[in-house]
């Protein structure tokens, strides 16, 4: 990446053209799955005021409250321009984005939030632990993925901390925060109601944007260890929370975790989502015990 930037700067200088600026908030984070996560996808209406503005392997949602827009998650740093382009493609002005809700302080979901907040003027919203991670741009000291290392652009713009069960109200929309720790201790899921005209009345459905419940970690981490015990308990709490949610439409931070397609509108989608996490952690603990 450095070599490519240097070459561009040299060519610009040699031709007398202005040297292209490098945006530190959108510098790419490249992993073996980045291309898959950021596979292009057209913006899509889910129902009523709710839209998908993300990618094939990474969910980002836009909610039109009637008094401003709300964005959920920000994907990787390099994704920010494409997200804003998708917002414009739907006929909305990114400057009308008032809040950006975060599901977790990891680079793949929060890496683009700093650039999106800067470019829109939106207030970033997260759990207390999530906000700590967004401000630092690094994994928390107890994060199961800490040993992976790395960092992402830190959020330095205004931020609002929300607690479990707290409601964000804007225009005609109420968005509820649901603490769903486990993948990280700061993970937060979000739910709201979307309505669409149907015949002589309106059809309303409950939408849940669920944080990741995947029990993944760096190679040497043990969920069965003393340091892992709080995370095992946190997952159990989150399963109960997600299973109890009113959930007509499930959007997962990574769409493939929710099933086929970009979201899951099948009955029991949230219960199935929690059960897949339960099975994955059970399998992980059994494997650790057998080592």
Short mmCIF file of C-alpha atoms in Angstrom, two decimals:
data_model
loop_
_atom_site.label_atom_id
_atom_site.label_comp_id
_atom_site.label_asym_id
_atom_site.label_seq_id
_atom_site.Cartn_x
_atom_site.Cartn_y
_atom_site.Cartn_z
CA UNK A 1 0.00 0.00 0.00
CA UNK A 2 2.78 2.44 0.92
CA UNK A 3 4.58 1.71 -2.33
CA UNK A 4 1.42 2.35 -4.35
CA UNK A 5 0.78 5.66 -2.59
CA UNK A 6 4.40 6.75 -3.10
CA UNK A 7 4.21 5.94 -6.80
CA UNK A 8 1.05 7.98 -7.22
CA UNK A 9 2.64 10.91 -5.43
CA UNK A 10 5.78 10.68 -7.62
CA UNK A 11 3.74 10.55 -10.84
CA UNK A 12 1.65 13.53 -9.75
CA UNK A 13 4.74 15.54 -8.86
CA UNK A 14 6.46 14.66 -12.14
CA UNK A 15 3.45 15.80 -14.15
CA UNK A 16 2.94 18.97 -12.16
CA UNK A 17 -0.47 17.77 -10.90
CA UNK A 18 -1.51 18.16 -7.26
CA UNK A 19 -0.30 15.34 -5.02
CA UNK A 20 -3.37 13.21 -4.09
CA UNK A 21 -4.33 13.44 -0.44
CA UNK A 22 -4.37 10.27 1.62
CA UNK A 23 -7.38 9.97 3.91
CA UNK A 24 -6.16 8.33 7.13
CA UNK A 25 -9.70 7.34 8.09
CA UNK A 26 -10.37 5.25 4.99
CA UNK A 27 -7.03 3.51 4.52
CA UNK A 28 -7.85 -0.12 3.70
CA UNK A 29 -7.62 -2.92 6.21
CA UNK A 30 -6.99 -5.99 4.09
CA UNK A 31 -7.55 -9.52 5.35
CA UNK A 32 -8.17 -12.84 3.65
CA UNK A 33 -11.92 -12.11 3.84
CA UNK A 34 -12.04 -8.38 3.05
CA UNK A 35 -13.07 -8.88 -0.59
CA UNK A 36 -15.80 -11.32 0.44
CA UNK A 37 -17.10 -9.02 3.17
CA UNK A 38 -17.17 -5.98 0.89
CA UNK A 39 -18.63 -7.71 -2.16
CA UNK A 40 -20.70 -5.00 -3.91
CA UNK A 41 -24.45 -5.15 -3.33
CA UNK A 42 -27.12 -2.70 -4.46
CA UNK A 43 -28.95 -0.76 -1.75
CA UNK A 44 -32.21 -2.51 -0.96
CA UNK A 45 -35.42 -1.66 0.87
CA UNK A 46 -36.17 -4.11 3.67
CA UNK A 47 -39.53 -2.73 4.71
CA UNK A 48 -41.00 0.75 5.06
CA UNK A 49 -38.34 3.10 6.36
CA UNK A 50 -35.51 0.55 6.57
CA UNK A 51 -32.86 -0.15 3.95
CA UNK A 52 -29.69 -2.16 3.42
CA UNK A 53 -26.76 0.02 2.34
CA UNK A 54 -23.95 -2.44 2.99
CA UNK A 55 -22.32 -5.30 1.17
CA UNK A 56 -22.60 -8.96 0.32
CA UNK A 57 -20.77 -10.07 3.45
CA UNK A 58 -21.23 -7.12 5.77
CA UNK A 59 -24.52 -5.57 6.88
CA UNK A 60 -25.07 -1.82 7.16
CA UNK A 61 -28.60 -0.47 7.63
CA UNK A 62 -30.19 2.92 7.01
CA UNK A 63 -33.36 3.98 8.85
CA UNK A 64 -35.39 7.01 7.73
CA UNK A 65 -37.11 8.30 10.87
CA UNK A 66 -38.83 11.22 9.17
CA UNK A 67 -36.72 13.61 11.24
CA UNK A 68 -33.30 12.42 10.17
CA UNK A 69 -31.49 9.23 9.24
CA UNK A 70 -29.91 6.56 11.42
CA UNK A 71 -27.10 4.29 10.23
CA UNK A 72 -26.31 0.96 11.88
CA UNK A 73 -22.64 -0.13 11.69
CA UNK A 74 -19.85 1.14 9.45
CA UNK A 75 -18.02 -1.91 8.05
CA UNK A 76 -14.29 -1.58 7.20
CA UNK A 77 -12.58 1.82 6.89
CA UNK A 78 -12.39 1.62 3.09
CA UNK A 79 -16.14 0.92 2.93
CA UNK A 80 -17.23 4.39 4.09
CA UNK A 81 -17.38 6.05 0.62
CA UNK A 82 -19.40 3.15 -0.81
CA UNK A 83 -21.85 3.27 2.12
CA UNK A 84 -22.45 6.98 1.56
CA UNK A 85 -22.82 6.36 -2.17
CA UNK A 86 -25.51 3.77 -1.42
CA UNK A 87 -27.30 6.27 0.81
CA UNK A 88 -27.30 8.79 -2.04
CA UNK A 89 -28.47 6.14 -4.52
CA UNK A 90 -31.63 5.75 -2.39
CA UNK A 91 -32.27 9.48 -2.72
CA UNK A 92 -31.10 10.47 0.76
CA UNK A 93 -28.53 13.08 1.78
CA UNK A 94 -25.78 11.65 4.04
CA UNK A 95 -25.74 14.98 5.88
CA UNK A 96 -29.16 14.00 7.26
CA UNK A 97 -27.63 11.06 9.16
CA UNK A 98 -28.04 12.03 12.82
CA UNK A 99 -26.83 8.87 14.56
CA UNK A 100 -24.54 5.95 13.76
CA UNK A 101 -25.24 2.89 15.94
CA UNK A 102 -22.41 0.44 16.60
CA UNK A 103 -22.83 -3.29 17.23
CA UNK A 104 -19.26 -4.05 18.33
CA UNK A 105 -15.77 -2.55 18.66
CA UNK A 106 -14.05 -4.64 15.96
CA UNK A 107 -12.44 -3.32 12.77
CA UNK A 108 -14.78 -5.15 10.39
CA UNK A 109 -17.93 -3.50 11.78
CA UNK A 110 -16.57 -0.30 13.34
CA UNK A 111 -13.58 0.50 11.12
CA UNK A 112 -15.59 2.85 8.90
CA UNK A 113 -17.44 4.65 11.70
CA UNK A 114 -14.82 7.38 12.25
CA UNK A 115 -14.93 8.44 8.58
CA UNK A 116 -18.72 8.20 8.41
CA UNK A 117 -19.13 10.31 11.57
CA UNK A 118 -16.68 12.91 10.28
CA UNK A 119 -18.33 13.14 6.86
CA UNK A 120 -21.92 13.29 8.12
CA UNK A 121 -21.63 15.05 11.48
CA UNK A 122 -23.57 12.19 13.09
CA UNK A 123 -23.32 11.22 16.74
CA UNK A 124 -21.96 7.73 17.29
CA UNK A 125 -23.96 5.51 19.66
CA UNK A 126 -22.62 2.44 21.47
CA UNK A 127 -22.59 0.58 24.77
CA UNK A 128 -20.19 1.82 27.44
CA UNK A 129 -17.64 -0.90 26.65
CA UNK A 130 -18.26 -0.47 22.95
CA UNK A 131 -17.59 3.25 23.20
CA UNK A 132 -14.26 2.58 24.92
CA UNK A 133 -13.21 0.41 21.99
CA UNK A 134 -14.36 2.92 19.39
CA UNK A 135 -12.44 5.71 21.10
CA UNK A 136 -9.25 3.63 21.33
CA UNK A 137 -9.48 1.96 17.91
CA UNK A 138 -8.11 -1.22 19.47
CA UNK A 139 -9.31 -4.48 20.98
CA UNK A 140 -10.13 -4.42 24.67
CA UNK A 141 -7.64 -6.07 27.02
CA UNK A 142 -10.06 -8.95 27.63
CA UNK A 143 -11.15 -9.41 24.00
CA UNK A 144 -10.82 -13.03 22.83
CA UNK A 145 -9.35 -11.69 19.59
CA UNK A 146 -6.77 -9.43 21.28
CA UNK A 147 -3.79 -11.51 20.12
CA UNK A 148 -4.70 -10.81 16.51
CA UNK A 149 -3.40 -7.29 17.10
CA UNK A 150 -4.08 -4.43 14.73
CA UNK A 151 -6.05 -1.24 15.05
CA UNK A 152 -8.64 0.83 13.19
CA UNK A 153 -9.47 4.56 13.01
CA UNK A 154 -10.51 5.80 16.43
CA UNK A 155 -13.72 7.78 16.80
CA UNK A 156 -12.93 11.30 18.03
CA UNK A 157 -16.28 12.93 17.23
CA UNK A 158 -19.25 13.18 19.64
CA UNK A 159 -20.47 9.90 21.07
CA UNK A 160 -23.49 8.81 23.10
CA UNK A 161 -23.44 5.82 25.41
CA UNK A 162 -26.63 3.77 25.73
CA UNK A 163 -27.49 1.10 28.27
CA UNK A 164 -29.30 -2.20 27.83
CA UNK A 165 -33.00 -1.51 27.23
CA UNK A 166 -32.53 2.21 26.59
CA UNK A 167 -34.48 3.68 23.68
CA UNK A 168 -33.21 6.13 21.05
CA UNK A 169 -36.11 8.20 19.72
CA UNK A 170 -35.91 10.21 16.53
CA UNK A 171 -38.86 11.30 14.45
CA UNK A 172 -41.38 8.47 14.16
CA UNK A 173 -38.89 5.74 15.11
CA UNK A 174 -37.89 4.23 18.46
CA UNK A 175 -34.75 2.08 18.44
CA UNK A 176 -34.04 -0.11 21.47
CA UNK A 177 -30.56 -1.13 22.59
CA UNK A 178 -30.04 -4.75 23.67
CA UNK A 179 -26.80 -5.75 25.37
CA UNK A 180 -25.58 -8.94 23.67
CA UNK A 181 -22.07 -9.57 25.03
CA UNK A 182 -19.94 -12.59 24.25
CA UNK A 183 -18.26 -11.94 20.93
CA UNK A 184 -17.07 -8.79 22.69
CA UNK A 185 -18.15 -7.54 26.09
CA UNK A 186 -19.34 -4.32 24.46
CA UNK A 187 -21.56 -5.90 21.81
CA UNK A 188 -25.00 -4.35 21.33
CA UNK A 189 -27.96 -5.37 19.18
CA UNK A 190 -30.67 -2.96 18.03
CA UNK A 191 -34.39 -3.37 17.33
CA UNK A 192 -37.11 -1.15 15.88
CA UNK A 193 -40.45 -1.34 14.09
CA UNK A 194 -40.90 -0.72 10.36
CA UNK A 195 -44.26 -0.31 8.67
CA UNK A 196 -45.44 -0.39 5.05
CA UNK A 197 -48.80 0.35 3.47
CA UNK A 198 -50.62 -2.84 2.66
CA UNK A 199 -54.10 -2.68 1.21
CA UNK A 200 -56.28 -0.53 3.43
CA UNK A 201 -53.91 -0.54 6.39
CA UNK A 202 -50.31 -0.82 7.43
CA UNK A 203 -48.22 -3.93 7.94
CA UNK A 204 -45.69 -3.45 10.73
CA UNK A 205 -42.83 -5.76 11.60
CA UNK A 206 -40.14 -5.86 14.25
CA UNK A 207 -36.62 -5.66 12.83
CA UNK A 208 -33.58 -6.83 14.81
CA UNK A 209 -30.04 -5.95 13.81
CA UNK A 210 -28.12 -8.52 15.84
CA UNK A 211 -24.49 -8.22 16.81
CA UNK A 212 -22.25 -11.18 16.13
CA UNK A 213 -22.67 -14.11 18.54
CA UNK A 214 -19.86 -16.11 16.98
CA UNK A 215 -17.45 -17.57 19.61
CA UNK A 216 -14.26 -16.97 17.65
CA UNK A 217 -10.91 -16.00 19.11
CA UNK A 218 -7.18 -15.83 18.54
CA UNK A 219 -5.51 -19.24 18.36
CA UNK A 220 -4.30 -19.60 21.96
CA UNK A 221 -7.44 -18.29 23.65
CA UNK A 222 -9.51 -20.74 25.73
CA UNK A 223 -13.16 -20.08 26.47
CA UNK A 224 -12.87 -22.94 28.99
CA UNK A 225 -10.20 -21.05 30.97
CA UNK A 226 -10.73 -18.73 33.91
CA UNK A 227 -10.43 -15.67 31.65
CA UNK A 228 -12.95 -17.18 29.28
CA UNK A 229 -15.57 -17.95 31.93
CA UNK A 230 -17.12 -14.44 31.93
CA UNK A 231 -17.55 -14.69 28.16
CA UNK A 232 -19.28 -18.06 28.41
CA UNK A 233 -21.69 -16.53 30.92
CA UNK A 234 -22.13 -13.48 28.68
CA UNK A 235 -23.05 -15.66 25.71
CA UNK A 236 -25.68 -17.42 27.80
CA UNK A 237 -27.18 -14.06 28.74
CA UNK A 238 -27.21 -12.97 25.10
CA UNK A 239 -28.91 -16.17 23.92
CA UNK A 240 -31.74 -15.51 26.36
CA UNK A 241 -31.98 -11.91 25.20
CA UNK A 242 -32.05 -12.66 21.48
CA UNK A 243 -34.46 -15.57 21.88
CA UNK A 244 -36.92 -13.33 23.73
CA UNK A 245 -36.89 -10.48 21.21
CA UNK A 246 -39.87 -9.76 19.03
CA UNK A 247 -38.21 -10.56 15.73
CA UNK A 248 -40.02 -10.63 12.40
CA UNK A 249 -36.91 -9.75 10.39
CA UNK A 250 -33.37 -10.60 11.47
CA UNK A 251 -30.34 -8.78 10.12
CA UNK A 252 -26.99 -10.18 11.23
CA UNK A 253 -23.78 -8.18 11.26
CA UNK A 254 -22.45 -10.81 8.84
CA UNK A 255 -25.48 -11.82 6.71
CA UNK A 256 -24.44 -15.45 6.31
CA UNK A 257 -24.69 -15.91 10.09
CA UNK A 258 -28.45 -15.35 9.86
CA UNK A 259 -29.11 -17.72 6.96
CA UNK A 260 -29.30 -17.36 3.22
CA UNK A 261 -29.79 -13.93 1.69
CA UNK A 262 -29.13 -10.50 3.14
CA UNK A 263 -31.67 -10.90 5.98
CA UNK A 264 -33.91 -13.58 7.44
CA UNK A 265 -37.68 -13.08 7.61
CA UNK A 266 -38.51 -16.69 8.50
CA UNK A 267 -40.43 -17.39 11.73
CA UNK A 268 -38.08 -18.04 14.63
CA UNK A 269 -35.08 -16.42 12.93
CA UNK A 270 -33.75 -14.89 16.15
CA UNK A 271 -34.20 -18.10 18.11
CA UNK A 272 -32.31 -20.00 15.41
CA UNK A 273 -29.57 -17.35 15.46
CA UNK A 274 -29.09 -17.80 19.20
CA UNK A 275 -29.20 -21.59 18.91
CA UNK A 276 -26.46 -21.63 16.26
CA UNK A 277 -24.28 -19.64 18.64
CA UNK A 278 -25.09 -22.01 21.49
CA UNK A 279 -24.13 -25.02 19.38
CA UNK A 280 -20.92 -23.34 18.17
CA UNK A 281 -19.77 -22.54 21.72
CA UNK A 282 -20.70 -26.02 22.95
CA UNK A 283 -18.59 -27.51 20.16
CA UNK A 284 -15.74 -25.13 20.94
CA UNK A 285 -15.73 -26.00 24.66
CA UNK A 286 -15.82 -29.73 23.88
CA UNK A 287 -12.86 -29.35 21.53
CA UNK A 288 -10.88 -27.46 24.17
CA UNK A 289 -11.65 -30.15 26.74
CA UNK A 290 -10.37 -32.81 24.38
CA UNK A 291 -7.06 -31.07 23.73
#
